[in-house]
Amino acid sequence: AIQKKVWHSPVSAAIPQTPPCTGSGPIPRPHRGQRLQHPAMATVAQKTRVLALYRDSLKTLLSWAVARDIFYVKAAELRAEFDKNSQLTGHDQIERVLARGEARLRDFAHPDPYIVPYRPGGSLYARNPPFPEGISMHLDFGREGGH
């Protein structure tokens, strides 16, 4: 048998995967006013929050460890933390870990975060100021005199 290689995103390992459908019977429906919870599934909202938390954690880490050699080591430690929690299956369990991670991210927020220079708020963003009133810009490159 030929084994098919599957590429996994580095972040996808931190997201609990939904189990395949076993086809063991009808899908349970909640009663009116009752919320149906699948104990072995992470919701799309939770997966999105995990991705955002991981990305924001890396950005915050970059503010604290600007030197790349230090950043790579710390990023690997951060990834190991996310991988450790990738096997969580309970909805409430995942919510608790996400809330704890988001609170921890707020605690570690840098007072003067690193901003990429050409992004809004960076030192190179909109570097060239607009022309003052009364000065016009000609774009006909040397034919200003009507020649």
CSV table of C-alpha atoms in Angstrom, one decimal:
chain,number,residue,atom,x,y,z
A,1,ALA,CA,0.0,0.0,0.0
A,2,ILE,CA,1.2,3.5,-0.9
A,3,GLN,CA,1.2,5.9,2.0
A,4,LYS,CA,0.1,9.4,1.1
A,5,LYS,CA,2.1,12.2,2.7
A,6,VAL,CA,-0.1,14.9,4.2
A,7,TRP,CA,1.3,18.4,4.7
A,8,HIS,CA,0.3,19.9,8.0
A,9,SER,CA,0.5,23.6,8.7
A,10,PRO,CA,2.8,24.4,11.7
A,11,VAL,CA,-0.2,26.1,13.4
A,12,SER,CA,-2.7,23.3,12.7
A,13,ALA,CA,-1.1,21.0,15.2
A,14,ALA,CA,-2.2,23.4,18.0
A,15,ILE,CA,-5.8,23.1,16.9
A,16,PRO,CA,-7.8,20.1,18.1
A,17,GLN,CA,-9.0,18.2,15.1
A,18,THR,CA,-12.6,17.0,14.7
A,19,PRO,CA,-13.0,13.3,14.6
A,20,PRO,CA,-14.2,11.6,11.4
A,21,CYS,CA,-17.9,10.7,11.2
A,22,THR,CA,-18.4,7.1,12.2
A,23,GLY,CA,-21.9,6.8,10.8
A,24,SER,CA,-23.1,5.1,14.0
A,25,GLY,CA,-26.5,6.6,14.0
A,26,PRO,CA,-28.5,9.8,13.6
A,27,ILE,CA,-27.1,13.1,14.6
A,28,PRO,CA,-28.4,14.1,18.0
A,29,ARG,CA,-30.5,17.3,17.9
A,30,PRO,CA,-30.8,19.6,20.9
A,31,HIS,CA,-34.2,20.3,22.5
A,32,ARG,CA,-35.6,23.8,22.5
A,33,GLY,CA,-33.4,26.1,24.6
A,34,GLN,CA,-30.7,23.4,25.0
A,35,ARG,CA,-27.2,23.8,23.4
A,36,LEU,CA,-25.7,20.7,21.7
A,37,GLN,CA,-22.1,20.2,22.7
A,38,HIS,CA,-19.8,17.6,21.0
A,39,PRO,CA,-17.2,16.7,23.5
A,40,ALA,CA,-14.6,15.8,20.9
A,41,MET,CA,-14.9,18.9,18.7
A,42,ALA,CA,-13.3,22.3,18.7
A,43,THR,CA,-15.6,24.9,17.1
A,44,VAL,CA,-14.6,27.0,14.2
A,45,ALA,CA,-14.6,30.0,16.6
A,46,GLN,CA,-12.2,28.3,18.9
A,47,LYS,CA,-9.9,27.3,16.0
A,48,THR,CA,-9.9,30.9,14.9
A,49,ARG,CA,-9.1,32.1,18.4
A,50,VAL,CA,-6.2,29.6,18.7
A,51,LEU,CA,-4.7,30.9,15.4
A,52,ALA,CA,-5.1,34.5,16.4
A,53,LEU,CA,-3.6,33.7,19.9
A,54,TYR,CA,-0.6,32.0,18.3
A,55,ARG,CA,0.0,34.8,15.8
A,56,ASP,CA,-0.3,37.5,18.4
A,57,SER,CA,1.9,35.6,20.7
A,58,LEU,CA,4.6,35.5,18.1
A,59,LYS,CA,4.3,39.2,17.4
A,60,THR,CA,4.5,40.0,21.1
A,61,LEU,CA,7.5,37.7,21.4
A,62,LEU,CA,9.2,39.5,18.6
A,63,SER,CA,8.9,42.8,20.6
A,64,TRP,CA,10.6,41.2,23.6
A,65,ALA,CA,13.3,39.2,21.7
A,66,VAL,CA,14.4,41.3,18.7
A,67,ALA,CA,17.6,39.2,18.1
A,68,ARG,CA,16.6,36.4,15.7
A,69,ASP,CA,18.6,33.7,17.4
A,70,ILE,CA,16.8,34.3,20.7
A,71,PHE,CA,13.5,34.7,19.0
A,72,TYR,CA,13.8,31.3,17.2
A,73,VAL,CA,14.5,29.5,20.5
A,74,LYS,CA,11.6,31.3,22.3
A,75,ALA,CA,9.3,30.7,19.3
A,76,ALA,CA,10.1,26.9,19.5
A,77,GLU,CA,9.2,26.9,23.2
A,78,LEU,CA,6.0,28.7,22.4
A,79,ARG,CA,5.1,26.2,19.8
A,80,ALA,CA,5.8,23.4,22.2
A,81,GLU,CA,3.2,24.9,24.6
A,82,PHE,CA,0.6,25.0,21.8
A,83,ASP,CA,1.4,21.5,20.8
A,84,LYS,CA,1.0,20.3,24.4
A,85,ASN,CA,-2.6,21.5,24.4
A,86,SER,CA,-3.4,20.3,20.9
A,87,GLN,CA,-5.0,17.1,22.2
A,88,LEU,CA,-7.7,18.8,24.3
A,89,THR,CA,-11.2,17.7,23.3
A,90,GLY,CA,-13.7,19.1,25.7
A,91,HIS,CA,-15.3,22.4,24.7
A,92,ASP,CA,-15.1,23.8,28.3
A,93,GLN,CA,-11.5,22.6,28.6
A,94,ILE,CA,-10.5,24.3,25.4
A,95,GLU,CA,-12.3,27.5,26.5
A,96,ARG,CA,-10.4,27.5,29.8
A,97,VAL,CA,-7.0,27.1,28.1
A,98,LEU,CA,-7.8,29.8,25.5
A,99,ALA,CA,-8.9,32.3,28.2
A,100,ARG,CA,-5.8,31.5,30.2
A,101,GLY,CA,-3.6,32.1,27.1
A,102,GLU,CA,-5.3,35.3,26.1
A,103,ALA,CA,-4.9,36.6,29.7
A,104,ARG,CA,-1.2,35.6,29.6
A,105,LEU,CA,-0.8,37.4,26.3
A,106,ARG,CA,-2.3,40.6,27.9
A,107,ASP,CA,0.1,40.3,30.8
A,108,PHE,CA,3.1,40.0,28.6
A,109,ALA,CA,2.2,42.9,26.3
A,110,HIS,CA,5.2,45.0,25.5
A,111,PRO,CA,5.0,48.7,26.6
A,112,ASP,CA,6.7,49.8,23.3
A,113,PRO,CA,6.0,47.1,20.8
A,114,TYR,CA,8.0,46.6,17.7
A,115,ILE,CA,6.3,47.9,14.6
A,116,VAL,CA,7.5,47.1,11.1
A,117,PRO,CA,8.8,50.4,9.7
A,118,TYR,CA,6.7,50.6,6.6
A,119,ARG,CA,3.4,49.6,8.4
A,120,PRO,CA,1.1,52.2,9.9
A,121,GLY,CA,2.7,53.5,13.1
A,122,GLY,CA,6.2,52.6,11.8
A,123,SER,CA,9.0,55.1,11.3
A,124,LEU,CA,8.9,54.8,7.5
A,125,TYR,CA,5.1,54.9,7.0
A,126,ALA,CA,4.0,57.9,4.9
A,127,ARG,CA,7.5,59.3,5.2
A,128,ASN,CA,7.1,61.8,2.3
A,129,PRO,CA,4.8,64.6,3.4
A,130,PRO,CA,2.4,66.0,0.9
A,131,PHE,CA,3.4,69.1,-1.1
A,132,PRO,CA,2.4,72.5,0.6
A,133,GLU,CA,-0.4,74.5,-1.0
A,134,GLY,CA,0.8,76.7,-3.8
A,135,ILE,CA,3.4,74.3,-5.1
A,136,SER,CA,2.3,72.1,-7.9
A,137,MET,CA,3.8,68.9,-9.2
A,138,HIS,CA,4.3,68.5,-13.0
A,139,LEU,CA,4.4,65.0,-14.4
A,140,ASP,CA,5.3,65.8,-18.0
A,141,PHE,CA,9.0,65.5,-17.3
A,142,GLY,CA,10.7,68.4,-18.9
A,143,ARG,CA,7.9,69.6,-21.1
A,144,GLU,CA,6.6,72.1,-18.6
A,145,GLY,CA,7.1,75.1,-20.8
A,146,GLY,CA,4.7,73.7,-23.5
A,147,HIS,CA,7.5,72.8,-25.9
